[in-house]
Amino acid sequence: MTEITAPKSPVTAEQFADEIREQLKYSQGVTVEQATAADVYVAASKAVRNHLQDVWMDTQARTAKGETKTVAYFSAEFLMGKQLENALLNAGLTDQFDKAVEALGFEPKDIVDAEYEPGLGNGGLGRLAACYVDSLASLGVPAFGYGIQYRYGIFKQTFDENGKQVETPDYWLKNEEPWGHIDYNRDQKVSFGGEVVEENGKRVWKPAWSVRAIPVDYLVPGYKSGNVNTLRLWTARAYDEFDLLAFNRSEYMEAVKPQVAAENISKILYPEDSTKVGKELRLEQQYFFVSASLHDAIRFFYPGEDKPDLTTFADKICFQLNDTHPVIGIPELMRILIDEYDYDWDTAWSITTKAFNYTCHTLLPEALEVWPASLIGELLPRHLEIIEKISDQFKAELKGKGVDDATINDMAIYTGDAVRMAYLATYGGSYVNGVAALHSQLLKDMTLKNFSDAYPSKFTNVTNGVTPRRFIKLANPRLSDLITEGLGTDKWISDLDLLEGLEPLANDDEFVKKFAAVKQANKHAFVGFAKDHYGIDIDENTMFNTMCKRLHEYKRQSLKILAVISRYAGIKNGTINADDVLPRTVFFGAKAAPGYYLAKMTIQLINNVARVVNNDPDVKGKLAVHFLPNYNIEMAQNLIPATELDEQISQAGKEASGTGNMKFALNGALTVGTLDGANVEIRERVGAENFFLFGMNVDEVESLYATGYDPAKYYESDPRLKQAIDLVAGGTFSEGDRNAYAPLVADWLTKDWFMTLADFSSYANIQAQIEELYTHPLDWNRKALLNVARSGFFSSDRAIEDYLKDIWHTGPLA
Ligand code: Z2T
């Protein structure tokens, strides 16, 4: 590709059009007349990237000086979403782009839409990582994101004729991808297997095989910050080393097998969220990106030095572990320091523990990664030795603190046949944080209680946040304009606390009406989006009620669909007067892990409820249900601004934080929710009177578990619930087939681990309150506006400020 000399900034629309023309000519080899929207997308993206290049190199040079400690965010997932629009916004090139593209004869929207969304994450955890790299750059903090450039991202979801989820591969790199720049000269060797031998009194790892880790660099421009950070995603390639023995026996296919295996490492994102996978390839992925990244960081700060002084390494950089997926980095840094740089154990340990911090994202015990020691031993024998030694040292340390033997045993990092990664991370780093106040408290009280007792000062909270650039400014341009009008400035985009300035406007009926008009316009726009993308017809004069997130039992999509069924049945049989019913359109968006049986069955049920309800003339105009396929960032950006009522209905004590809840509140939806995760803080901030609370709290859940939970009791005691479940069991949503949902029904009635049935009545009861308010649009919108005004805290900029202050102890580049 012919590189074009650095463009001048600021640039005019005419100049930017010329830059796109040059890219079309020299890079794509097409004329403007021949160019398609996809061509212009690639050309414009490269032109934007060129604009960022000088700042990127300058940011790297200033970062490399090491005067300000750098943050490295280690994450197996970065769910970035489409790049072009965001890069234009942050680079201040949106207007130039719009005019330039129009001058070339294209619609700006068509160009932006031509981008294929990179889906390198499952859900909240991956999107959080993307919000955090955006905020780090916007705040001017020197930072790297480190992860994996998977060939296949999160699967694409469709539904078959029975409403079942069908997964298809997400081959996102099928066309030219202009953002990631592969850097063959900054590769790293990552080794696996083999054995550890004793040589001159040293333990020496003799690996059996290696893969080449090649970085693909994504520029992360800060919003008007003058900083462009780097997201470095590794791709696995084979070394050009054939097994000559096999080759000589002319078993060519056998000889290339290791090459094929090597490249498998970065081939696919595991589609499980909040459940552990336990597969060898997954551990290979984790070690692959973490080992490459640690070596990369050393090379970055000590270029060309054979014997760098790494005693100050942790002053130059710290590594944030995004859940347990990158925790193998702790023994890996120990190994690097001891085996590769000859440091003694204690020196290595003090550098390592200073460098690492760990964020936990779950409370579900089944989601805490535990690796079989045999697997680690096979794949990373030297690391297993180091882990054992860390574990022994830990036990001794606890003993020294006077902890009793039984507790020490409970806290074992290495149990003899397994390695508990959350424990390793807690002991091997400086700080541990949960992702919402309630979650951090529960970590201390339950999940990691012994650890918090032994090391209280390690534990802290950082409540999650979301980037206002993508999730307000880009996703909701109408609301953005109104906020800017209301505040008289657009500074809120990088200082979201300024939204508080909208508070007095909640008393200004004219402003509230404008706010309502924005929501209506967003609903109208979404009707068009849904028609284009899904071919469905939606009545924009119904309440838009949304539940979108991963499909999980604990999130309780079941509760929502049972309430929908109950509503449907009530209208049909006259227990609910049709004239009293507030017309609603219920949207679901959710991917289920491919192997998660009950979650997939729930999807099928929702689709079939939608089929029945949407085709029943008796409820026409009163109730519609749509399961929108393939929930992703693009859908979120379109659906959230159009939503009026958001569902955050997980069982209390199960959702670590939630981040969708923040996006909805910031976009002027009201929330119906439980006291779970960040809902608690959202409600505190927006005011109890502006939040629809229902259901049991954590203590009530705990005592119900303790006294013995019997879901059948709830089924018997609320006729609405009984009727809803009976309809499912009786075949109403399976063309008479009573077996179709039998496993789901059996689970509800006999197990119901997340107490959906126990919370049903409370949930059904609060609907009247919701609907009453909705019939007073001015009151509803006043509350929605207050949600916006009071949610500035949930900016990822604030979250990053918290990390800087409480965990990383660093700040912006000088
Ligand atoms: C994930 O998205 C989350 C937690 C996980 O625990 C794994 C994945 Cl892939 C191992 C989510 C939480 O469920 C959600 O509550 C939270 O808001 C989000 O991480 C970001 O912290």
PDB file of N, CA and C in Angstrom, residues 123-189:
ATOM      1  N   GLY A 123     -19.826  -9.597  25.944  1.00  0.00           N
ATOM      2  CA  GLY A 123     -20.855  -8.731  26.521  1.00  0.00           C
ATOM      3  C   GLY A 123     -20.224  -7.661  27.378  1.00  0.00           C
ATOM      4  N   GLY A 124     -20.735  -7.538  28.601  1.00  0.00           N
ATOM      5  CA  GLY A 124     -20.353  -6.429  29.477  1.00  0.00           C
ATOM      6  C   GLY A 124     -18.856  -6.276  29.710  1.00  0.00           C
ATOM      7  N   LEU A 125     -18.199  -7.396  29.972  1.00  0.00           N
ATOM      8  CA  LEU A 125     -16.774  -7.320  30.303  1.00  0.00           C
ATOM      9  C   LEU A 125     -15.953  -6.785  29.127  1.00  0.00           C
ATOM     10  N   GLY A 126     -16.287  -7.264  27.934  1.00  0.00           N
ATOM     11  CA  GLY A 126     -15.557  -6.825  26.743  1.00  0.00           C
ATOM     12  C   GLY A 126     -15.878  -5.393  26.363  1.00  0.00           C
ATOM     13  N   ARG A 127     -17.151  -5.016  26.529  1.00  0.00           N
ATOM     14  CA  ARG A 127     -17.520  -3.633  26.208  1.00  0.00           C
ATOM     15  C   ARG A 127     -16.916  -2.677  27.244  1.00  0.00           C
ATOM     16  N   LEU A 128     -16.834  -3.108  28.476  1.00  0.00           N
ATOM     17  CA  LEU A 128     -16.224  -2.273  29.505  1.00  0.00           C
ATOM     18  C   LEU A 128     -14.765  -1.967  29.137  1.00  0.00           C
ATOM     19  N   ALA A 129     -14.055  -2.989  28.666  1.00  0.00           N
ATOM     20  CA  ALA A 129     -12.660  -2.790  28.267  1.00  0.00           C
ATOM     21  C   ALA A 129     -12.574  -1.736  27.161  1.00  0.00           C
ATOM     22  N   ALA A 130     -13.518  -1.778  26.240  1.00  0.00           N
ATOM     23  CA  ALA A 130     -13.524  -0.806  25.139  1.00  0.00           C
ATOM     24  C   ALA A 130     -13.821   0.604  25.666  1.00  0.00           C
ATOM     25  N   CYS A 131     -14.758   0.712  26.596  1.00  0.00           N
ATOM     26  CA  CYS A 131     -15.048   2.024  27.184  1.00  0.00           C
ATOM     27  C   CYS A 131     -13.826   2.541  27.940  1.00  0.00           C
ATOM     28  N   TYR A 132     -13.121   1.645  28.602  1.00  0.00           N
ATOM     29  CA  TYR A 132     -11.977   2.082  29.400  1.00  0.00           C
ATOM     30  C   TYR A 132     -10.807   2.550  28.533  1.00  0.00           C
ATOM     31  N   VAL A 133     -10.542   1.887  27.434  1.00  0.00           N
ATOM     32  CA  VAL A 133      -9.446   2.410  26.598  1.00  0.00           C
ATOM     33  C   VAL A 133      -9.829   3.764  25.995  1.00  0.00           C
ATOM     34  N   ASP A 134     -11.107   3.945  25.714  1.00  0.00           N
ATOM     35  CA  ASP A 134     -11.569   5.252  25.223  1.00  0.00           C
ATOM     36  C   ASP A 134     -11.344   6.331  26.280  1.00  0.00           C
ATOM     37  N   SER A 135     -11.700   6.038  27.516  1.00  0.00           N
ATOM     38  CA  SER A 135     -11.556   7.039  28.573  1.00  0.00           C
ATOM     39  C   SER A 135     -10.089   7.292  28.919  1.00  0.00           C
ATOM     40  N   LEU A 136      -9.293   6.241  28.929  1.00  0.00           N
ATOM     41  CA  LEU A 136      -7.862   6.434  29.208  1.00  0.00           C
ATOM     42  C   LEU A 136      -7.260   7.405  28.195  1.00  0.00           C
ATOM     43  N   ALA A 137      -7.588   7.196  26.927  1.00  0.00           N
ATOM     44  CA  ALA A 137      -7.057   8.092  25.891  1.00  0.00           C
ATOM     45  C   ALA A 137      -7.629   9.494  26.034  1.00  0.00           C
ATOM     46  N   SER A 138      -8.908   9.572  26.349  1.00  0.00           N
ATOM     47  CA  SER A 138      -9.548  10.884  26.457  1.00  0.00           C
ATOM     48  C   SER A 138      -9.012  11.680  27.642  1.00  0.00           C
ATOM     49  N   LEU A 139      -8.615  10.972  28.688  1.00  0.00           N
ATOM     50  CA  LEU A 139      -8.049  11.647  29.856  1.00  0.00           C
ATOM     51  C   LEU A 139      -6.548  11.899  29.689  1.00  0.00           C
ATOM     52  N   GLY A 140      -5.986  11.405  28.601  1.00  0.00           N
ATOM     53  CA  GLY A 140      -4.563  11.648  28.366  1.00  0.00           C
ATOM     54  C   GLY A 140      -3.632  10.760  29.169  1.00  0.00           C
ATOM     55  N   VAL A 141      -4.158   9.637  29.647  1.00  0.00           N
ATOM     56  CA  VAL A 141      -3.330   8.703  30.413  1.00  0.00           C
ATOM     57  C   VAL A 141      -2.589   7.789  29.437  1.00  0.00           C
ATOM     58  N   PRO A 142      -1.273   7.628  29.623  1.00  0.00           N
ATOM     59  CA  PRO A 142      -0.551   6.701  28.750  1.00  0.00           C
ATOM     60  C   PRO A 142      -1.027   5.277  29.016  1.00  0.00           C
ATOM     61  N   ALA A 143      -1.483   4.602  28.000  1.00  0.00           N
ATOM     62  CA  ALA A 143      -2.090   3.290  28.236  1.00  0.00           C
ATOM     63  C   ALA A 143      -2.029   2.411  27.001  1.00  0.00           C
ATOM     64  N   PHE A 144      -1.967   1.128  27.254  1.00  0.00           N
ATOM     65  CA  PHE A 144      -2.115   0.119  26.211  1.00  0.00           C
ATOM     66  C   PHE A 144      -3.278  -0.789  26.573  1.00  0.00           C
ATOM     67  N   GLY A 145      -4.070  -1.135  25.595  1.00  0.00           N
ATOM     68  CA  GLY A 145      -4.945  -2.289  25.755  1.00  0.00           C
ATOM     69  C   GLY A 145      -4.190  -3.459  25.146  1.00  0.00           C
ATOM     70  N   TYR A 146      -4.231  -4.602  25.816  1.00  0.00           N
ATOM     71  CA  TYR A 146      -3.581  -5.805  25.278  1.00  0.00           C
ATOM     72  C   TYR A 146      -4.590  -6.941  25.237  1.00  0.00           C
ATOM     73  N   GLY A 147      -4.697  -7.579  24.082  1.00  0.00           N
ATOM     74  CA  GLY A 147      -5.654  -8.676  23.960  1.00  0.00           C
ATOM     75  C   GLY A 147      -5.345  -9.542  22.752  1.00  0.00           C
ATOM     76  N   ILE A 148      -6.378 -10.161  22.217  1.00  0.00           N
ATOM     77  CA  ILE A 148      -6.222 -11.104  21.102  1.00  0.00           C
ATOM     78  C   ILE A 148      -7.052 -10.637  19.916  1.00  0.00           C
ATOM     79  N   GLN A 149      -6.442 -10.672  18.740  1.00  0.00           N
ATOM     80  CA  GLN A 149      -7.234 -10.399  17.550  1.00  0.00           C
ATOM     81  C   GLN A 149      -7.784 -11.738  17.048  1.00  0.00           C
ATOM     82  N   TYR A 150      -8.951 -12.095  17.557  1.00  0.00           N
ATOM     83  CA  TYR A 150      -9.559 -13.350  17.117  1.00  0.00           C
ATOM     84  C   TYR A 150      -9.945 -13.244  15.645  1.00  0.00           C
ATOM     85  N   ARG A 151      -9.761 -14.355  14.925  1.00  0.00           N
ATOM     86  CA  ARG A 151     -10.238 -14.407  13.524  1.00  0.00           C
ATOM     87  C   ARG A 151     -11.765 -14.380  13.500  1.00  0.00           C
ATOM     88  N   TYR A 152     -12.351 -15.087  14.440  1.00  0.00           N
ATOM     89  CA  TYR A 152     -13.810 -15.158  14.518  1.00  0.00           C
ATOM     90  C   TYR A 152     -14.255 -14.560  15.844  1.00  0.00           C
ATOM     91  N   GLY A 153     -15.075 -13.533  15.757  1.00  0.00           N
ATOM     92  CA  GLY A 153     -15.586 -12.897  16.964  1.00  0.00           C
ATOM     93  C   GLY A 153     -16.810 -13.647  17.491  1.00  0.00           C
ATOM     94  N   ILE A 154     -17.588 -12.961  18.311  1.00  0.00           N
ATOM     95  CA  ILE A 154     -18.788 -13.586  18.862  1.00  0.00           C
ATOM     96  C   ILE A 154     -19.706 -14.003  17.693  1.00  0.00           C
ATOM     97  N   PHE A 155     -20.273 -15.180  17.799  1.00  0.00           N
ATOM     98  CA  PHE A 155     -21.075 -15.725  16.688  1.00  0.00           C
ATOM     99  C   PHE A 155     -22.218 -14.783  16.294  1.00  0.00           C
ATOM    100  N   LYS A 156     -22.610 -14.925  15.049  1.00  0.00           N
ATOM    101  CA  LYS A 156     -23.816 -14.216  14.600  1.00  0.00           C
ATOM    102  C   LYS A 156     -25.028 -15.075  14.947  1.00  0.00           C
ATOM    103  N   GLN A 157     -26.040 -14.429  15.443  1.00  0.00           N
ATOM    104  CA  GLN A 157     -27.233 -15.151  15.889  1.00  0.00           C
ATOM    105  C   GLN A 157     -28.376 -14.974  14.896  1.00  0.00           C
ATOM    106  N   THR A 158     -28.946 -16.102  14.483  1.00  0.00           N
ATOM    107  CA  THR A 158     -30.207 -16.053  13.749  1.00  0.00           C
ATOM    108  C   THR A 158     -31.163 -17.017  14.451  1.00  0.00           C
ATOM    109  N   PHE A 159     -32.400 -17.029  14.002  1.00  0.00           N
ATOM    110  CA  PHE A 159     -33.385 -17.956  14.575  1.00  0.00           C
ATOM    111  C   PHE A 159     -33.917 -18.834  13.450  1.00  0.00           C
ATOM    112  N   ASP A 160     -34.093 -20.115  13.752  1.00  0.00           N
ATOM    113  CA  ASP A 160     -34.661 -20.993  12.731  1.00  0.00           C
ATOM    114  C   ASP A 160     -36.186 -20.896  12.749  1.00  0.00           C
ATOM    115  N   GLU A 161     -36.848 -21.722  11.906  1.00  0.00           N
ATOM    116  CA  GLU A 161     -38.297 -21.590  11.761  1.00  0.00           C
ATOM    117  C   GLU A 161     -39.036 -21.966  13.042  1.00  0.00           C
ATOM    118  N   ASN A 162     -38.326 -22.641  13.974  1.00  0.00           N
ATOM    119  CA  ASN A 162     -38.948 -22.954  15.258  1.00  0.00           C
ATOM    120  C   ASN A 162     -38.613 -21.947  16.350  1.00  0.00           C
ATOM    121  N   GLY A 163     -37.887 -20.903  15.944  1.00  0.00           N
ATOM    122  CA  GLY A 163     -37.533 -19.892  16.927  1.00  0.00           C
ATOM    123  C   GLY A 163     -36.284 -20.216  17.733  1.00  0.00           C
ATOM    124  N   LYS A 164     -35.573 -21.256  17.322  1.00  0.00           N
ATOM    125  CA  LYS A 164     -34.356 -21.638  18.039  1.00  0.00           C
ATOM    126  C   LYS A 164     -33.167 -20.812  17.580  1.00  0.00           C
ATOM    127  N   GLN A 165     -32.277 -20.554  18.506  1.00  0.00           N
ATOM    128  CA  GLN A 165     -31.044 -19.830  18.145  1.00  0.00           C
ATOM    129  C   GLN A 165     -30.170 -20.688  17.248  1.00  0.00           C
ATOM    130  N   VAL A 166     -29.674 -20.061  16.191  1.00  0.00           N
ATOM    131  CA  VAL A 166     -28.694 -20.710  15.322  1.00  0.00           C
ATOM    132  C   VAL A 166     -27.456 -19.824  15.318  1.00  0.00           C
ATOM    133  N   GLU A 167     -26.304 -20.430  15.565  1.00  0.00           N
ATOM    134  CA  GLU A 167     -25.067 -19.664  15.587  1.00  0.00           C
ATOM    135  C   GLU A 167     -24.340 -19.835  14.257  1.00  0.00           C
ATOM    136  N   THR A 168     -23.889 -18.734  13.705  1.00  0.00           N
ATOM    137  CA  THR A 168     -23.039 -18.841  12.514  1.00  0.00           C
ATOM    138  C   THR A 168     -21.749 -18.071  12.771  1.00  0.00           C
ATOM    139  N   PRO A 169     -20.670 -18.510  12.113  1.00  0.00           N
ATOM    140  CA  PRO A 169     -19.369 -17.891  12.377  1.00  0.00           C
ATOM    141  C   PRO A 169     -19.357 -16.413  11.992  1.00  0.00           C
ATOM    142  N   ASP A 170     -18.639 -15.662  12.776  1.00  0.00           N
ATOM    143  CA  ASP A 170     -18.509 -14.224  12.532  1.00  0.00           C
ATOM    144  C   ASP A 170     -17.157 -13.999  11.869  1.00  0.00           C
ATOM    145  N   TYR A 171     -17.139 -14.128  10.567  1.00  0.00           N
ATOM    146  CA  TYR A 171     -15.877 -14.007   9.845  1.00  0.00           C
ATOM    147  C   TYR A 171     -15.662 -12.533   9.512  1.00  0.00           C
ATOM    148  N   TRP A 172     -15.267 -11.798  10.525  1.00  0.00           N
ATOM    149  CA  TRP A 172     -15.284 -10.336  10.398  1.00  0.00           C
ATOM    150  C   TRP A 172     -14.157  -9.799   9.526  1.00  0.00           C
ATOM    151  N   LEU A 173     -13.151 -10.591   9.256  1.00  0.00           N
ATOM    152  CA  LEU A 173     -12.026 -10.095   8.455  1.00  0.00           C
ATOM    153  C   LEU A 173     -12.134 -10.506   6.991  1.00  0.00           C
ATOM    154  N   LYS A 174     -13.369 -10.745   6.542  1.00  0.00           N
ATOM    155  CA  LYS A 174     -13.502 -11.233   5.162  1.00  0.00           C
ATOM    156  C   LYS A 174     -13.169 -10.149   4.144  1.00  0.00           C
ATOM    157  N   ASN A 175     -13.350  -8.899   4.510  1.00  0.00           N
ATOM    158  CA  ASN A 175     -12.971  -7.799   3.615  1.00  0.00           C
ATOM    159  C   ASN A 175     -11.855  -6.985   4.262  1.00  0.00           C
ATOM    160  N   GLU A 176     -11.310  -6.044   3.496  1.00  0.00           N
ATOM    161  CA  GLU A 176     -10.213  -5.259   4.044  1.00  0.00           C
ATOM    162  C   GLU A 176     -10.660  -4.552   5.318  1.00  0.00           C
ATOM    163  N   GLU A 177      -9.810  -4.637   6.343  1.00  0.00           N
ATOM    164  CA  GLU A 177     -10.113  -4.041   7.649  1.00  0.00           C
ATOM    165  C   GLU A 177      -9.058  -2.953   7.838  1.00  0.00           C
ATOM    166  N   PRO A 178      -9.434  -1.684   7.678  1.00  0.00           N
ATOM    167  CA  PRO A 178      -8.423  -0.625   7.586  1.00  0.00           C
ATOM    168  C   PRO A 178      -7.848  -0.152   8.914  1.00  0.00           C
ATOM    169  N   TRP A 179      -8.356  -0.634  10.023  1.00  0.00           N
ATOM    170  CA  TRP A 179      -7.933  -0.058  11.313  1.00  0.00           C
ATOM    171  C   TRP A 179      -6.735  -0.743  11.922  1.00  0.00           C
ATOM    172  N   GLY A 180      -6.711  -2.061  11.877  1.00  0.00           N
ATOM    173  CA  GLY A 180      -5.623  -2.793  12.524  1.00  0.00           C
ATOM    174  C   GLY A 180      -4.394  -2.829  11.635  1.00  0.00           C
ATOM    175  N   HIS A 181      -3.260  -2.386  12.169  1.00  0.00           N
ATOM    176  CA  HIS A 181      -2.011  -2.467  11.408  1.00  0.00           C
ATOM    177  C   HIS A 181      -1.122  -3.550  11.979  1.00  0.00           C
ATOM    178  N   ILE A 182      -0.859  -4.529  11.157  1.00  0.00           N
ATOM    179  CA  ILE A 182      -0.047  -5.655  11.588  1.00  0.00           C
ATOM    180  C   ILE A 182       1.420  -5.232  11.576  1.00  0.00           C
ATOM    181  N   ASP A 183       2.101  -5.553  12.655  1.00  0.00           N
ATOM    182  CA  ASP A 183       3.488  -5.093  12.816  1.00  0.00           C
ATOM    183  C   ASP A 183       4.404  -6.319  12.951  1.00  0.00           C
ATOM    184  N   TYR A 184       4.809  -6.853  11.809  1.00  0.00           N
ATOM    185  CA  TYR A 184       5.592  -8.095  11.801  1.00  0.00           C
ATOM    186  C   TYR A 184       6.915  -7.960  12.545  1.00  0.00           C
ATOM    187  N   ASN A 185       7.391  -6.739  12.673  1.00  0.00           N
ATOM    188  CA  ASN A 185       8.713  -6.553  13.282  1.00  0.00           C
ATOM    189  C   ASN A 185       8.682  -6.386  14.791  1.00  0.00           C
ATOM    190  N   ARG A 186       7.541  -6.432  15.369  1.00  0.00           N
ATOM    191  CA  ARG A 186       7.420  -6.362  16.832  1.00  0.00           C
ATOM    192  C   ARG A 186       6.841  -7.668  17.358  1.00  0.00           C
ATOM    193  N   ASP A 187       7.201  -8.771  16.720  1.00  0.00           N
ATOM    194  CA  ASP A 187       6.633 -10.058  17.108  1.00  0.00           C
ATOM    195  C   ASP A 187       7.267 -10.574  18.395  1.00  0.00           C
ATOM    196  N   GLN A 188       6.646 -11.568  18.973  1.00  0.00           N
ATOM    197  CA  GLN A 188       7.145 -12.210  20.184  1.00  0.00           C
ATOM    198  C   GLN A 188       6.991 -13.716  20.026  1.00  0.00           C
ATOM    199  N   LYS A 189       7.918 -14.430  20.648  1.00  0.00           N
ATOM    200  CA  LYS A 189       7.840 -15.887  20.625  1.00  0.00           C
ATOM    201  C   LYS A 189       7.175 -16.373  21.909  1.00  0.00           C
TER     202      LYS A 189
END
